[in-house]
């Protein structure tokens, strides 16, 4: 999960900066296309992804799950961070360029600190979606060494012992309590991040 979030942020921050600040033909169309990939049903690509990772020798590995989670959530993370970057006054960027700053300097020293709440919000949302993902984990991970929490919990419902309710309750609490606390701490930024796309172009 953590690895997929890091990959998303490394790719989404530069992409969001380009979509928010650069003027080029088809920019809005590209932004909408990026977001529309999140609306695709995962079952459509499940079988091709299975054979892709099988041919790459990555089945039943954490690396495969990390890559697929990053791919699934990249569009949403990019869109949220872009929405925050659109709120940053362009005068700050113009002043930095006047002082001789380049694009990388502006991104690192101005844009990232200014939209840090948005980056944290996007990271938390990506983590939540990664934790909740079930289909690809069940498809790619066939043994416990690559299970995520969602699939591990499903293994408590079956066998000779039936449904092990106390184990399900305990593991669920230990797994999701940290995320719940983090969401409560950033709930103002979280709600803003989820609604930014509805009011920004």
C-alpha positions as CSV (number, residue, x, y, z in Angstrom):
1,X,0.0,0.0,0.0
2,X,2.7,2.5,1.0
3,X,4.7,1.8,-2.1
4,X,1.8,2.4,-4.4
5,X,1.1,5.7,-2.7
6,X,4.7,6.8,-3.1
7,X,4.6,5.8,-6.8
8,X,1.3,7.8,-7.3
9,X,2.8,10.9,-5.7
10,X,6.0,10.8,-7.7
11,X,4.1,10.6,-10.9
12,X,1.0,12.7,-10.1
13,X,2.7,15.8,-8.7
14,X,4.6,16.6,-11.9
15,X,1.6,15.7,-14.0
16,X,-0.7,17.9,-12.0
17,X,1.8,20.7,-12.2
18,X,1.8,20.4,-16.0
19,X,-2.0,20.3,-16.3
20,X,-2.5,23.2,-13.9
21,X,0.2,25.6,-15.2
22,X,1.2,24.8,-18.8
23,X,-1.0,26.0,-21.7
24,X,-1.2,23.5,-24.5
25,X,-3.7,22.3,-27.0
26,X,-6.1,19.7,-25.5
27,X,-5.1,20.3,-21.9
28,X,-8.6,20.0,-20.6
29,X,-9.3,16.9,-22.7
30,X,-6.2,15.2,-21.3
31,X,-7.3,16.1,-17.8
32,X,-10.7,14.6,-18.3
33,X,-9.3,11.5,-20.0
34,X,-7.0,11.0,-17.0
35,X,-10.0,11.2,-14.6
36,X,-12.2,9.0,-16.8
37,X,-9.8,6.1,-16.4
38,X,-10.8,5.9,-12.8
39,X,-14.4,5.3,-13.9
40,X,-13.5,2.1,-15.7
41,X,-14.8,-1.2,-14.2
42,X,-11.8,-3.1,-12.9
43,X,-13.2,-6.4,-14.1
44,X,-12.7,-5.3,-17.7
45,X,-8.9,-5.4,-17.4
46,X,-8.6,-8.1,-14.7
47,X,-7.8,-11.0,-17.1
48,X,-5.3,-9.1,-19.3
49,X,-3.5,-7.8,-16.2
50,X,-3.4,-11.4,-14.8
51,X,-1.6,-12.7,-17.9
52,X,0.6,-9.6,-18.1
53,X,2.0,-10.2,-14.6
54,X,2.2,-13.9,-15.2
55,X,4.4,-13.4,-18.2
56,X,6.5,-10.9,-16.2
57,X,6.9,-13.4,-13.3
58,X,5.3,-11.1,-10.8
59,X,2.3,-13.1,-9.8
60,X,1.9,-13.6,-6.0
61,X,4.2,-10.7,-5.2
62,X,3.9,-7.4,-3.4
63,X,5.5,-5.7,-6.4
64,X,2.6,-6.6,-8.6
65,X,0.0,-5.3,-6.1
66,X,2.0,-2.2,-5.7
67,X,2.1,-1.5,-9.4
68,X,-1.6,-2.2,-10.0
69,X,-2.8,-0.1,-7.0
70,X,-0.6,2.7,-8.2
71,X,-2.1,2.5,-11.7
72,X,-5.7,2.3,-10.4
73,X,-5.3,5.4,-8.2
74,X,-3.0,7.6,-10.2
75,X,-5.7,9.4,-12.1
76,X,-7.6,10.4,-9.0
77,X,-4.4,11.5,-7.2
78,X,-3.4,13.6,-10.2
79,X,-6.8,15.2,-10.4
80,X,-7.0,16.1,-6.7
81,X,-3.5,17.6,-6.6
82,X,-4.2,19.5,-9.8
83,X,-7.3,21.1,-8.3
84,X,-5.2,22.4,-5.4
85,X,-2.5,23.7,-7.7
86,X,-5.1,25.7,-9.6
87,X,-5.9,27.6,-6.4
88,X,-2.3,28.8,-6.0
89,X,-1.9,32.4,-7.2
90,X,0.0,32.5,-10.4
91,X,1.7,35.7,-9.2
92,X,3.9,33.6,-6.9
93,X,5.1,31.6,-9.9
94,X,5.7,34.8,-11.9
95,X,7.7,36.3,-9.2
96,X,9.9,33.2,-8.9
97,X,10.5,33.2,-12.6
98,X,11.5,36.9,-12.5
99,X,14.1,35.9,-9.9
100,X,15.4,33.2,-12.3
101,X,13.8,30.1,-10.9
102,X,13.2,27.2,-13.3
103,X,10.2,24.9,-13.5
104,X,11.7,22.3,-11.1
105,X,12.6,25.0,-8.5
106,X,9.1,26.4,-8.7
107,X,7.5,23.0,-8.3
108,X,9.7,22.0,-5.4
109,X,9.9,25.3,-3.5
110,X,6.5,26.9,-4.2
111,X,3.9,24.5,-5.6
112,X,4.5,21.5,-3.3
113,X,4.7,23.4,0.0
114,X,1.6,25.5,-1.0
115,X,-0.5,22.5,-1.9
116,X,0.8,20.2,0.8
117,X,-2.7,19.7,2.3
118,X,-3.9,18.5,-1.1
119,X,-1.0,16.1,-1.5
120,X,-1.7,14.6,2.0
121,X,-5.4,14.3,1.1
122,X,-4.6,12.6,-2.2
123,X,-2.2,10.2,-0.4
124,X,-4.8,9.3,2.2
125,X,-7.5,8.7,-0.4
126,X,-5.1,6.5,-2.4
127,X,-4.2,4.5,0.7
128,X,-7.9,4.0,1.5
129,X,-8.6,2.7,-2.0
130,X,-5.6,0.5,-1.9
131,X,-6.6,-1.1,1.4
132,X,-10.2,-1.7,0.1
133,X,-9.1,-3.2,-3.2
134,X,-10.2,-6.9,-3.3
135,X,-10.5,-8.1,-6.9
136,X,-6.9,-7.7,-8.0
137,X,-5.5,-8.9,-4.8
138,X,-7.6,-12.1,-5.0
139,X,-6.6,-12.5,-8.7
140,X,-2.8,-11.8,-8.4
141,X,-2.0,-13.0,-4.8
142,X,-2.6,-16.7,-4.4
143,X,-0.7,-17.2,-1.1
144,X,-0.6,-15.3,2.2
145,X,2.8,-13.7,1.5
146,X,1.1,-11.2,-0.9
147,X,-2.3,-10.9,0.8
148,X,-3.7,-7.5,1.7
149,X,-6.0,-7.0,4.6
150,X,-9.2,-7.2,2.6
151,X,-8.4,-10.7,1.3
152,X,-6.9,-11.8,4.6
153,X,-10.1,-10.9,6.4
154,X,-12.1,-13.0,3.8
155,X,-10.0,-16.0,4.9
156,X,-11.6,-15.9,8.3
157,X,-15.0,-16.8,6.8
158,X,-14.8,-20.5,6.0
159,X,-13.3,-23.8,6.9
160,X,-14.2,-26.1,9.7
161,X,-14.3,-23.2,12.2
162,X,-17.0,-21.3,10.3
163,X,-17.0,-17.5,10.5
164,X,-14.4,-16.4,13.1
165,X,-16.1,-13.2,14.2
166,X,-13.7,-12.3,17.1
167,X,-10.7,-12.6,14.8
168,X,-12.4,-10.6,12.1
169,X,-13.3,-7.8,14.6
170,X,-9.8,-7.6,16.1
171,X,-7.9,-7.6,12.9
172,X,-10.3,-5.1,11.3
173,X,-9.9,-2.7,14.2
174,X,-6.1,-3.0,14.3
175,X,-5.8,-2.5,10.5
176,X,-8.2,0.4,10.0
177,X,-7.9,2.4,13.2
178,X,-4.8,4.3,12.1
179,X,-6.4,5.2,8.8
180,X,-9.6,6.3,10.6
181,X,-7.6,8.5,13.0
182,X,-5.7,10.1,10.1
183,X,-9.0,10.7,8.2
184,X,-10.4,12.4,11.3
185,X,-7.4,14.7,11.6
186,X,-7.5,15.8,8.0
187,X,-11.3,15.7,7.4
188,X,-11.5,19.3,6.4
189,X,-8.9,18.9,3.7
190,X,-10.4,15.5,2.7
191,X,-13.8,16.9,2.0
192,X,-12.4,19.7,0.0
193,X,-10.2,17.4,-2.0
194,X,-13.2,15.2,-2.9
195,X,-15.3,18.1,-4.1
196,X,-12.6,20.2,-5.9
197,X,-13.1,18.5,-9.2
198,X,-16.8,19.5,-9.3
199,X,-16.1,23.3,-9.2
200,X,-12.8,23.5,-11.1
201,X,-12.3,23.1,-14.8
